[in-house]
Short mmCIF file of C-alpha atoms and ligand atoms in Angstrom, two decimals:
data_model
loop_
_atom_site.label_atom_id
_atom_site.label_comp_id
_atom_site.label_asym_id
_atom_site.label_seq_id
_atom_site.Cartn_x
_atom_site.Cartn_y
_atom_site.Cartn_z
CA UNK I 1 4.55 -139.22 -98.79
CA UNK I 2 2.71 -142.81 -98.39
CA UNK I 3 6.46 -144.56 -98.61
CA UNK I 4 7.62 -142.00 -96.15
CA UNK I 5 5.42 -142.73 -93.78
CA UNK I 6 5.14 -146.66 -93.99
CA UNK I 7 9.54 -146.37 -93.40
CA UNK I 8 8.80 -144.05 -90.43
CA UNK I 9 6.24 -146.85 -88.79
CA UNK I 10 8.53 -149.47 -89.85
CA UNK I 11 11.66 -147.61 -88.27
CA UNK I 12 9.73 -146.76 -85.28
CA UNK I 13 8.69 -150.30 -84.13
CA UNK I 14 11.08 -152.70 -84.98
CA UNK I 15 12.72 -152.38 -82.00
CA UNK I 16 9.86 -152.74 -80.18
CA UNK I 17 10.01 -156.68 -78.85
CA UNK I 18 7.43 -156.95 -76.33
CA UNK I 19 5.03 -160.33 -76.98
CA UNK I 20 5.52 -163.53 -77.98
CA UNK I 21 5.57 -165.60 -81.04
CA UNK I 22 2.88 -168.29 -80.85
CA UNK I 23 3.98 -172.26 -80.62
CA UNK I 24 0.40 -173.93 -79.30
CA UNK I 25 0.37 -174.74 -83.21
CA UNK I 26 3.92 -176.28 -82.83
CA UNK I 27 5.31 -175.41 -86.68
CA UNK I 28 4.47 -171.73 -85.91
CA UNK I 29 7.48 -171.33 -83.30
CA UNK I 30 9.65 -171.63 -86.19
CA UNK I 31 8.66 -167.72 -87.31
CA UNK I 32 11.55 -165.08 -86.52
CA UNK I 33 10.88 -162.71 -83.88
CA UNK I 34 12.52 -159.98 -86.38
CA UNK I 35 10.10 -160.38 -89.37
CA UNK I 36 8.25 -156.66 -89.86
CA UNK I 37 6.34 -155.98 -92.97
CA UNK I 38 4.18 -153.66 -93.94
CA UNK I 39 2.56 -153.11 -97.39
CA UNK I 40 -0.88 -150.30 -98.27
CA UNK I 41 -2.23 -150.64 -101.22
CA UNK I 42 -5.14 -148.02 -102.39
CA UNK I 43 -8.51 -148.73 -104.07
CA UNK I 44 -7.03 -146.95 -107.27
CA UNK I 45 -4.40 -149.76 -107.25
CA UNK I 46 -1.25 -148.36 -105.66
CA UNK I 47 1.05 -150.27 -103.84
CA UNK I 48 3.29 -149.07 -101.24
CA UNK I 49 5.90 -151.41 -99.24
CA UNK I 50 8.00 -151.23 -96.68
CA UNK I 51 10.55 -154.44 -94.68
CA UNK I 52 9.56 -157.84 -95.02
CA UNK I 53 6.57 -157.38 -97.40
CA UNK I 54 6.87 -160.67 -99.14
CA UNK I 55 8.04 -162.88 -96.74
CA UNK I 56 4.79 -165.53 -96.46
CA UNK I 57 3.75 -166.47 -93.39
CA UNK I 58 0.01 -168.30 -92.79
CA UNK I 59 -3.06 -165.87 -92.94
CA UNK I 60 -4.77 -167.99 -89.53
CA UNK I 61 -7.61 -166.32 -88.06
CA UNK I 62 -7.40 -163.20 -90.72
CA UNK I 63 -9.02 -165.99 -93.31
CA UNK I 64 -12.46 -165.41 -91.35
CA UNK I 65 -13.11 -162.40 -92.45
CA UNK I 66 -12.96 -163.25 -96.39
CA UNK I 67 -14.52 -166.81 -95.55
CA UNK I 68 -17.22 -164.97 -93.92
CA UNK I 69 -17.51 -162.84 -96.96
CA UNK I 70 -17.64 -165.81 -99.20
CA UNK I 71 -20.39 -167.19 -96.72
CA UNK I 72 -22.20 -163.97 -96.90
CA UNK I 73 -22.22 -164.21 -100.80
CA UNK I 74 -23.26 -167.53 -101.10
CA UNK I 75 -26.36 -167.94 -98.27
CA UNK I 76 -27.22 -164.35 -97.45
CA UNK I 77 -27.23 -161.41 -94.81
CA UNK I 78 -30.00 -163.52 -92.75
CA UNK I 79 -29.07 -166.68 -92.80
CA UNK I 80 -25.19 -165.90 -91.82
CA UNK I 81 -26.79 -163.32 -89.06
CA UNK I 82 -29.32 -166.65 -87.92
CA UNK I 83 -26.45 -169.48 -87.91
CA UNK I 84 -23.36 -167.79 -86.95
CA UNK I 85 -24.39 -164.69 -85.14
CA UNK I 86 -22.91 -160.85 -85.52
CA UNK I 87 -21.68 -160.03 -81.88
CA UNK I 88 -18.60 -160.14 -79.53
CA UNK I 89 -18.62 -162.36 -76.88
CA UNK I 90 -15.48 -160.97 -75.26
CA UNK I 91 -13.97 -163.93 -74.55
CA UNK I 92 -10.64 -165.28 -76.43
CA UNK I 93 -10.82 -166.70 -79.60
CA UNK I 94 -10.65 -170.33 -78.63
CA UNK I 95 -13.74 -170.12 -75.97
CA UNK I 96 -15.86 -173.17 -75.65
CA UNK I 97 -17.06 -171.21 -72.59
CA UNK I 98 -18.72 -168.77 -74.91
CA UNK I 99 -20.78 -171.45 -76.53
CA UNK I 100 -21.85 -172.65 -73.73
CA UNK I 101 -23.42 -169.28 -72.15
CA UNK I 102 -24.65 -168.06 -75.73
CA UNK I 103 -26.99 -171.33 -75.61
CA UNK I 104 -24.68 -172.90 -78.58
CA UNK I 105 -24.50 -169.69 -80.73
CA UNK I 106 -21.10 -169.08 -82.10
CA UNK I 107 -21.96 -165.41 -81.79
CA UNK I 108 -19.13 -164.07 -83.61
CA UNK I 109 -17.50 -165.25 -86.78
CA UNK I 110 -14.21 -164.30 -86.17
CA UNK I 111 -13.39 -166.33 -82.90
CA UNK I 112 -12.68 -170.27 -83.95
CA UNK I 113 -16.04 -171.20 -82.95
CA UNK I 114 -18.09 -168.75 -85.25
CA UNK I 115 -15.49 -169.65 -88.04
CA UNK I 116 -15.98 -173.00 -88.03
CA UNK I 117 -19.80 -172.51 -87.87
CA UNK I 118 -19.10 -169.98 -91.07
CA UNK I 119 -17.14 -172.60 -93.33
CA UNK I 120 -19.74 -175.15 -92.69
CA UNK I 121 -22.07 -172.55 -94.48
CA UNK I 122 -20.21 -172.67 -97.89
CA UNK I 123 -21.52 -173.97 -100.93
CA UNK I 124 -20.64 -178.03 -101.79
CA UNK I 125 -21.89 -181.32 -102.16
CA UNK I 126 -18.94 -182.26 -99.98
CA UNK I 127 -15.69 -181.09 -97.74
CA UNK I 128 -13.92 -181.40 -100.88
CA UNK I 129 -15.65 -178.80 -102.90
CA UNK I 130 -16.29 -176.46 -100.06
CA UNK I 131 -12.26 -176.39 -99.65
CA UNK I 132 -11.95 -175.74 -103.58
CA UNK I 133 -14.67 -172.78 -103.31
CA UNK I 134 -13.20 -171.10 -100.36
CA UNK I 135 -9.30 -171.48 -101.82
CA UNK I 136 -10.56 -170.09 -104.94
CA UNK I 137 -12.36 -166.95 -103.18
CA UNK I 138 -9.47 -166.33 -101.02
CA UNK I 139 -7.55 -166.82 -104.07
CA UNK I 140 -9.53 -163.97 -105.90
CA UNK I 141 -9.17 -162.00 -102.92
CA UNK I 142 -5.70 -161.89 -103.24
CA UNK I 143 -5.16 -161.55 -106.90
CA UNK I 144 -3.19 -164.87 -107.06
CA UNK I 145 -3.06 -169.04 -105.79
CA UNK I 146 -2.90 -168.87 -102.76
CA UNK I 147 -1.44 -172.28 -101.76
CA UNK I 148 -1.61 -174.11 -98.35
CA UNK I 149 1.70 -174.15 -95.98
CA UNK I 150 2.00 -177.98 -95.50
CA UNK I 151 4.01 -178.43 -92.67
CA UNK I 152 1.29 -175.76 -90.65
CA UNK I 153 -1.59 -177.73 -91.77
CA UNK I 154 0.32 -180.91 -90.91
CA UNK I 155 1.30 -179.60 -87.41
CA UNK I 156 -2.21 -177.87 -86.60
CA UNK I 157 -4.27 -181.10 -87.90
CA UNK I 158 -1.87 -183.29 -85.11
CA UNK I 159 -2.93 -180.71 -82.31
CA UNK I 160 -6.31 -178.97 -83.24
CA UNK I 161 -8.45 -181.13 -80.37
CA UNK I 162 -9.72 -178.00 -78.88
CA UNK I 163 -11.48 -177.09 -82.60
CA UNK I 164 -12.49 -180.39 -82.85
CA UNK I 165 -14.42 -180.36 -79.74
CA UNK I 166 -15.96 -177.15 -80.46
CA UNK I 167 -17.09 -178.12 -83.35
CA UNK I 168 -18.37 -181.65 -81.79
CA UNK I 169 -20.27 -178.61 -79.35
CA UNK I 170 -21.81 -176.77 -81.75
CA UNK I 171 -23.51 -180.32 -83.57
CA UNK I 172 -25.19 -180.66 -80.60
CA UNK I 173 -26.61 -177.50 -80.61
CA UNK I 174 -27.68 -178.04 -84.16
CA UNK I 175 -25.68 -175.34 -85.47
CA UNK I 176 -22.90 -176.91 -87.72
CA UNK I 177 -24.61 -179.15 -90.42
CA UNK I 178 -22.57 -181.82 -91.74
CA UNK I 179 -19.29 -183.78 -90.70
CA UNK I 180 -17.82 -182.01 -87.76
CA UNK I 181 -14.18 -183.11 -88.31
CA UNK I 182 -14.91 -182.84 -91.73
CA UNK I 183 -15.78 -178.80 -91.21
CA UNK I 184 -12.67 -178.61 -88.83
CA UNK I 185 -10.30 -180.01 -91.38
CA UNK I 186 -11.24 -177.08 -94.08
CA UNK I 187 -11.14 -174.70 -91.68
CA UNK I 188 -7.83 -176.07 -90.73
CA UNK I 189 -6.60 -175.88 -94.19
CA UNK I 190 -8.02 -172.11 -94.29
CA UNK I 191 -5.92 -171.41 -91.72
CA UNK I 192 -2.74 -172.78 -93.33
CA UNK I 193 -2.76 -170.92 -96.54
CA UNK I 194 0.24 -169.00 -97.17
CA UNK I 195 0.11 -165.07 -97.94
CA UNK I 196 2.41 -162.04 -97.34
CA UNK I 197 1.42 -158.27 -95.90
CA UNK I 198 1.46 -157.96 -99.76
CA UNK I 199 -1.00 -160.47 -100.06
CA UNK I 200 -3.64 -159.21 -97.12
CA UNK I 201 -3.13 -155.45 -97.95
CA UNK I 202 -4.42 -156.63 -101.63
CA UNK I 203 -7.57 -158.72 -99.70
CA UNK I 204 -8.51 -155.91 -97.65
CA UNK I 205 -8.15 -153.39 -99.95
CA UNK I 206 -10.66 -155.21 -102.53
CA UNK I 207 -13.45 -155.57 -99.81
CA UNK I 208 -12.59 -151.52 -99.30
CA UNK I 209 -13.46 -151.34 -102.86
CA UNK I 210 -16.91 -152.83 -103.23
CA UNK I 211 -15.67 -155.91 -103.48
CA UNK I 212 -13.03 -155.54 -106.67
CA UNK I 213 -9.66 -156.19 -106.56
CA UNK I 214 -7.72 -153.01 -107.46
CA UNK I 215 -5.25 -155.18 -108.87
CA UNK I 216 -6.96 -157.79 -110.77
CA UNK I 217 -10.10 -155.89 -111.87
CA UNK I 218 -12.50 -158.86 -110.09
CA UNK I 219 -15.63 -158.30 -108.85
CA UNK I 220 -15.03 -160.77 -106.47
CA UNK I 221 -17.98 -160.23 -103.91
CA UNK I 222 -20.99 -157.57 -104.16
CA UNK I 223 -20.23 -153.73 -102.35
CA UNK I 224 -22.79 -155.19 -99.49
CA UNK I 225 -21.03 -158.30 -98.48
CA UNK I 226 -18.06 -155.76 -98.01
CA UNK I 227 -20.16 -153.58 -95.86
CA UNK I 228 -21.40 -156.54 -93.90
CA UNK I 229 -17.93 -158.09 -93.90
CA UNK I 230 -16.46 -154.74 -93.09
CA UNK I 231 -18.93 -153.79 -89.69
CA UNK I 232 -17.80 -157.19 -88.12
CA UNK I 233 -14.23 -156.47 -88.35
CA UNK I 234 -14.72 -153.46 -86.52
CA UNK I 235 -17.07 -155.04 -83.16
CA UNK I 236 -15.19 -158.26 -83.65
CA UNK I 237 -11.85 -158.36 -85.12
CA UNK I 238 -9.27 -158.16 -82.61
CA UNK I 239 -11.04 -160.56 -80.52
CA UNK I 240 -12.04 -159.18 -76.73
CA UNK I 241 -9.87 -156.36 -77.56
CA UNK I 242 -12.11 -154.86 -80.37
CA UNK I 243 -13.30 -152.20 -78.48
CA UNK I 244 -10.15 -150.90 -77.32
CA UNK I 245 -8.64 -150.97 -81.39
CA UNK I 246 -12.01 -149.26 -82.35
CA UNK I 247 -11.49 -146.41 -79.60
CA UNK I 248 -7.67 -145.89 -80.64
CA UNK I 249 -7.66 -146.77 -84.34
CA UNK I 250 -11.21 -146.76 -85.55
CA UNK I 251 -10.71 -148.91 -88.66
CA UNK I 252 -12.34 -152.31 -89.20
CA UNK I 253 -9.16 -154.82 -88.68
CA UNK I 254 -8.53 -158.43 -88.40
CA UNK I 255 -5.40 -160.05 -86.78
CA UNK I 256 -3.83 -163.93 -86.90
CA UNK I 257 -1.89 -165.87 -84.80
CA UNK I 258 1.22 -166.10 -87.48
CA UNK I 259 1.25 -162.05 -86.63
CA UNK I 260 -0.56 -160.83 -89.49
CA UNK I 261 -3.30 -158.05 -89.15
CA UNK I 262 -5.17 -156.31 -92.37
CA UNK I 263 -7.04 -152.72 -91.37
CA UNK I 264 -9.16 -151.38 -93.82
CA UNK I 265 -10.14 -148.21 -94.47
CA UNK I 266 -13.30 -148.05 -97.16
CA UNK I 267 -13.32 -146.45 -99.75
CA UNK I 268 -9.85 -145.96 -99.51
CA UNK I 269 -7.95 -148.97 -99.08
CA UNK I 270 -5.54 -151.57 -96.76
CA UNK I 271 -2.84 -151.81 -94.85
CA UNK I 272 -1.45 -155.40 -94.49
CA UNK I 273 1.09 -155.99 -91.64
CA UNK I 274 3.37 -158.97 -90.46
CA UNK I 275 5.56 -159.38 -87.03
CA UNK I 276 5.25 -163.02 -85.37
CA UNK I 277 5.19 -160.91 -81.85
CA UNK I 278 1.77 -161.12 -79.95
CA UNK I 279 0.38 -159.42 -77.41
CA UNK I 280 -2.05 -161.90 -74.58
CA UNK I 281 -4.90 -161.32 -76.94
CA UNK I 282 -3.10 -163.53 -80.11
CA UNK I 283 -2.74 -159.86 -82.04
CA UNK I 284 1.02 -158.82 -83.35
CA UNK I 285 2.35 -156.33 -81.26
CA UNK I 286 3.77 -154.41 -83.80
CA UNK I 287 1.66 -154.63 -86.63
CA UNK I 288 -0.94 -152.91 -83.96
CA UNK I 289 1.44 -150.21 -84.01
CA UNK I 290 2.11 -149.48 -87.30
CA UNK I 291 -1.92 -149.93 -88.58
CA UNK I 292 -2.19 -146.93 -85.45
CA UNK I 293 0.37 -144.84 -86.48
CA UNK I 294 -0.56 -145.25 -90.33
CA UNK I 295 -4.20 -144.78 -89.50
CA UNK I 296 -3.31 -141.55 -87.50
CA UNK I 297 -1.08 -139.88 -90.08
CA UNK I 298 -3.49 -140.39 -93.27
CA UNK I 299 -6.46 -139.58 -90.90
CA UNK I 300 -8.17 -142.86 -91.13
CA UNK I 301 -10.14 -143.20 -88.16
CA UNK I 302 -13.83 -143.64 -89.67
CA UNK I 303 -15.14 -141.52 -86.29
CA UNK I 304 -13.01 -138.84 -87.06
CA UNK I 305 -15.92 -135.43 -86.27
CA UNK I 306 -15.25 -132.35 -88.00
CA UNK I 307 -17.10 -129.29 -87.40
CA UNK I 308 -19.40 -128.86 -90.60
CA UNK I 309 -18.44 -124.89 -91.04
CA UNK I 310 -15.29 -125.86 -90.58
CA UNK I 311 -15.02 -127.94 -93.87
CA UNK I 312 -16.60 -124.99 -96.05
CA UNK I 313 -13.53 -122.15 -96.83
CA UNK I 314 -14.58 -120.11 -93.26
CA UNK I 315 -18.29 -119.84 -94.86
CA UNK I 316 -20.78 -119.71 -91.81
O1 DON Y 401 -7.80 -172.28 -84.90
C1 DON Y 401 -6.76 -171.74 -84.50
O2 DON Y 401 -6.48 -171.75 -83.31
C2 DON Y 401 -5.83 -171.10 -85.51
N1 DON Y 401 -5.86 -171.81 -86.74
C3 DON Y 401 -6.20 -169.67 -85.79
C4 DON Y 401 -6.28 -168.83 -84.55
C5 DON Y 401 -5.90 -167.42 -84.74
O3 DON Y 401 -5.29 -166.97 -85.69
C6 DON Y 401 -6.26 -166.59 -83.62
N2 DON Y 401 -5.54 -165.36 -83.71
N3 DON Y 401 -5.17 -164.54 -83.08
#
């Protein structure tokens, strides 16, 4: 049934080309508009795929949510909730506006400013060993290397000013300790590591599991950094359009600008999805789609209400 219904989301939205693929990081224009892949795997360690599944594409913004996980792990609910912040600002996810009117709180972790505010928080003497921490927690995340996408990195590093300046902004507010290119350029790398739908569907589905890959085995981070992880994704993960996603879908989700979106569903498992087509927001247009329809057919939506009586074989 699960195969059945990832080829009818798959057959239902690839013709759907509305968006655009994204080329202010210039190597990223290079993606084809056609890729559409679309992989669930289940906390018990199924794996269902559908399309371009394996094609590898860079994770982007969808590495905050695991580096923010990491973070959590490694300094705590308070300190992460004191630095970084826990809340929306509605704006898009390369604000320096929202910096400014949060008096120099990133606010959220998943828009570039929280991020970069969120790797600075890893353990490390140095940028060096906070890079081989966070590659080797994604990497346990996803069950396998996961390796960086040079000519991204190369092409982002050339034309990431607008990062470096927020993360010049956020010294000055004292809220990014050490180096701030330093913090940009592992964040940069974050954002150039190189997964498939496969790869994310695996990473979500091990923070729906408490934290253990269903693949691997790992315990790679406690149930509670999951649940922390997990309540952000759902007020901040598709950037000013969370609340919209939450109202429709109602399953914690983050999204990248290569077109790559992970919605989990806890307890239960992931859904990865890749299609280089965004919408104005920087989320793939169909990958939206399919996580909705998906989410809609297995009856997903973590606000589904059901009448208690209802549930109990017609008992009153
Ligand atoms: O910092 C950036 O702009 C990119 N490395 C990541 C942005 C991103 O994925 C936003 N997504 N919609």
């Amino acid at each position: 049934m699960v195969d059945e219904l990832l080829r009818t989301a798959h057959d239902r939205y690839e013709g759907h080309d509305e968006g655009a693929v994204a080329d202010y990081i210039p190597a990223l224009a290079r993606a084809n508009p056609e890729w559409f892949g679309l992989s669930l795997v289940g906390v018990t360690g199924t794996v269902h795929e559908v399309g371009d599944a394996e094609v590898a594409f860079t994770i982007q913004s969808i590495s905050k949510a695991f580096v923010f996980a990491l973070a959590c792990a490694a300094v705590g609910h308070e300190r992460v909730h004191e630095r970084v912040g826990v809340n929306n600002t509605g704006l898009a996810f390369n604000s320096v506006v929202a910096v400014e009117l949060n008096g120099g709180s990133p606010m959220n972790p998943m828009v570039n400013a929280g991020a970069i505010a969120t790797t600075a928080l890893l353990p490390g003497a140095d940028a060096a060993e906070r890079w081989a921490h966070l590659q080797d927690g994604l990497s346990r995340f996803a069950g396998r290397s996961l390796e960086i996408d040079d000519e991204v990195y190369l092409s982002e590093s050339e034309t990431n000013h607008r990062n470096r300046a927020i993360a010049q902004l956020l010294q000055s507010y004292n809220r990014l300790d050490g180096d701030p290119a330093e913090t940009v350029d592992v964040y940069t790398r974050q954002c150039s590591l190189s997964v498939t739908a496969h790869d994310l569907a695996v990473m979500g589905a091990t923070l729906a599991d408490g934290g253990v890959n269903p693949l691997t085995g790992e315990q790679v981070v406690s149930a509670e950094v999951c649940r922390d992880t997990l309540s952000v994704l759902a007020s901040c993960g598709l950037y000013e359009r969370s609340g919209e996603w939450l109202f429709e879908i109602g399953l914690p989700a983050k999204s990248g600008v290569s077109g790559g979106m992970v919605a989990i569903s806890p307890g239960k498992g992931a859904v990865g999805a890749f299609s280089p087509l965004l919408d104005g927001a920087g989320n793939s247009v169909r990958a939206q789609r399919a996580c909705a329809y998906l989410s809609r057919a297995l009856g997903l939506n973590l606000f589904a209400s059901a009448r208690w009586s209802a549930s109990q074989n017609g008992a009153a």
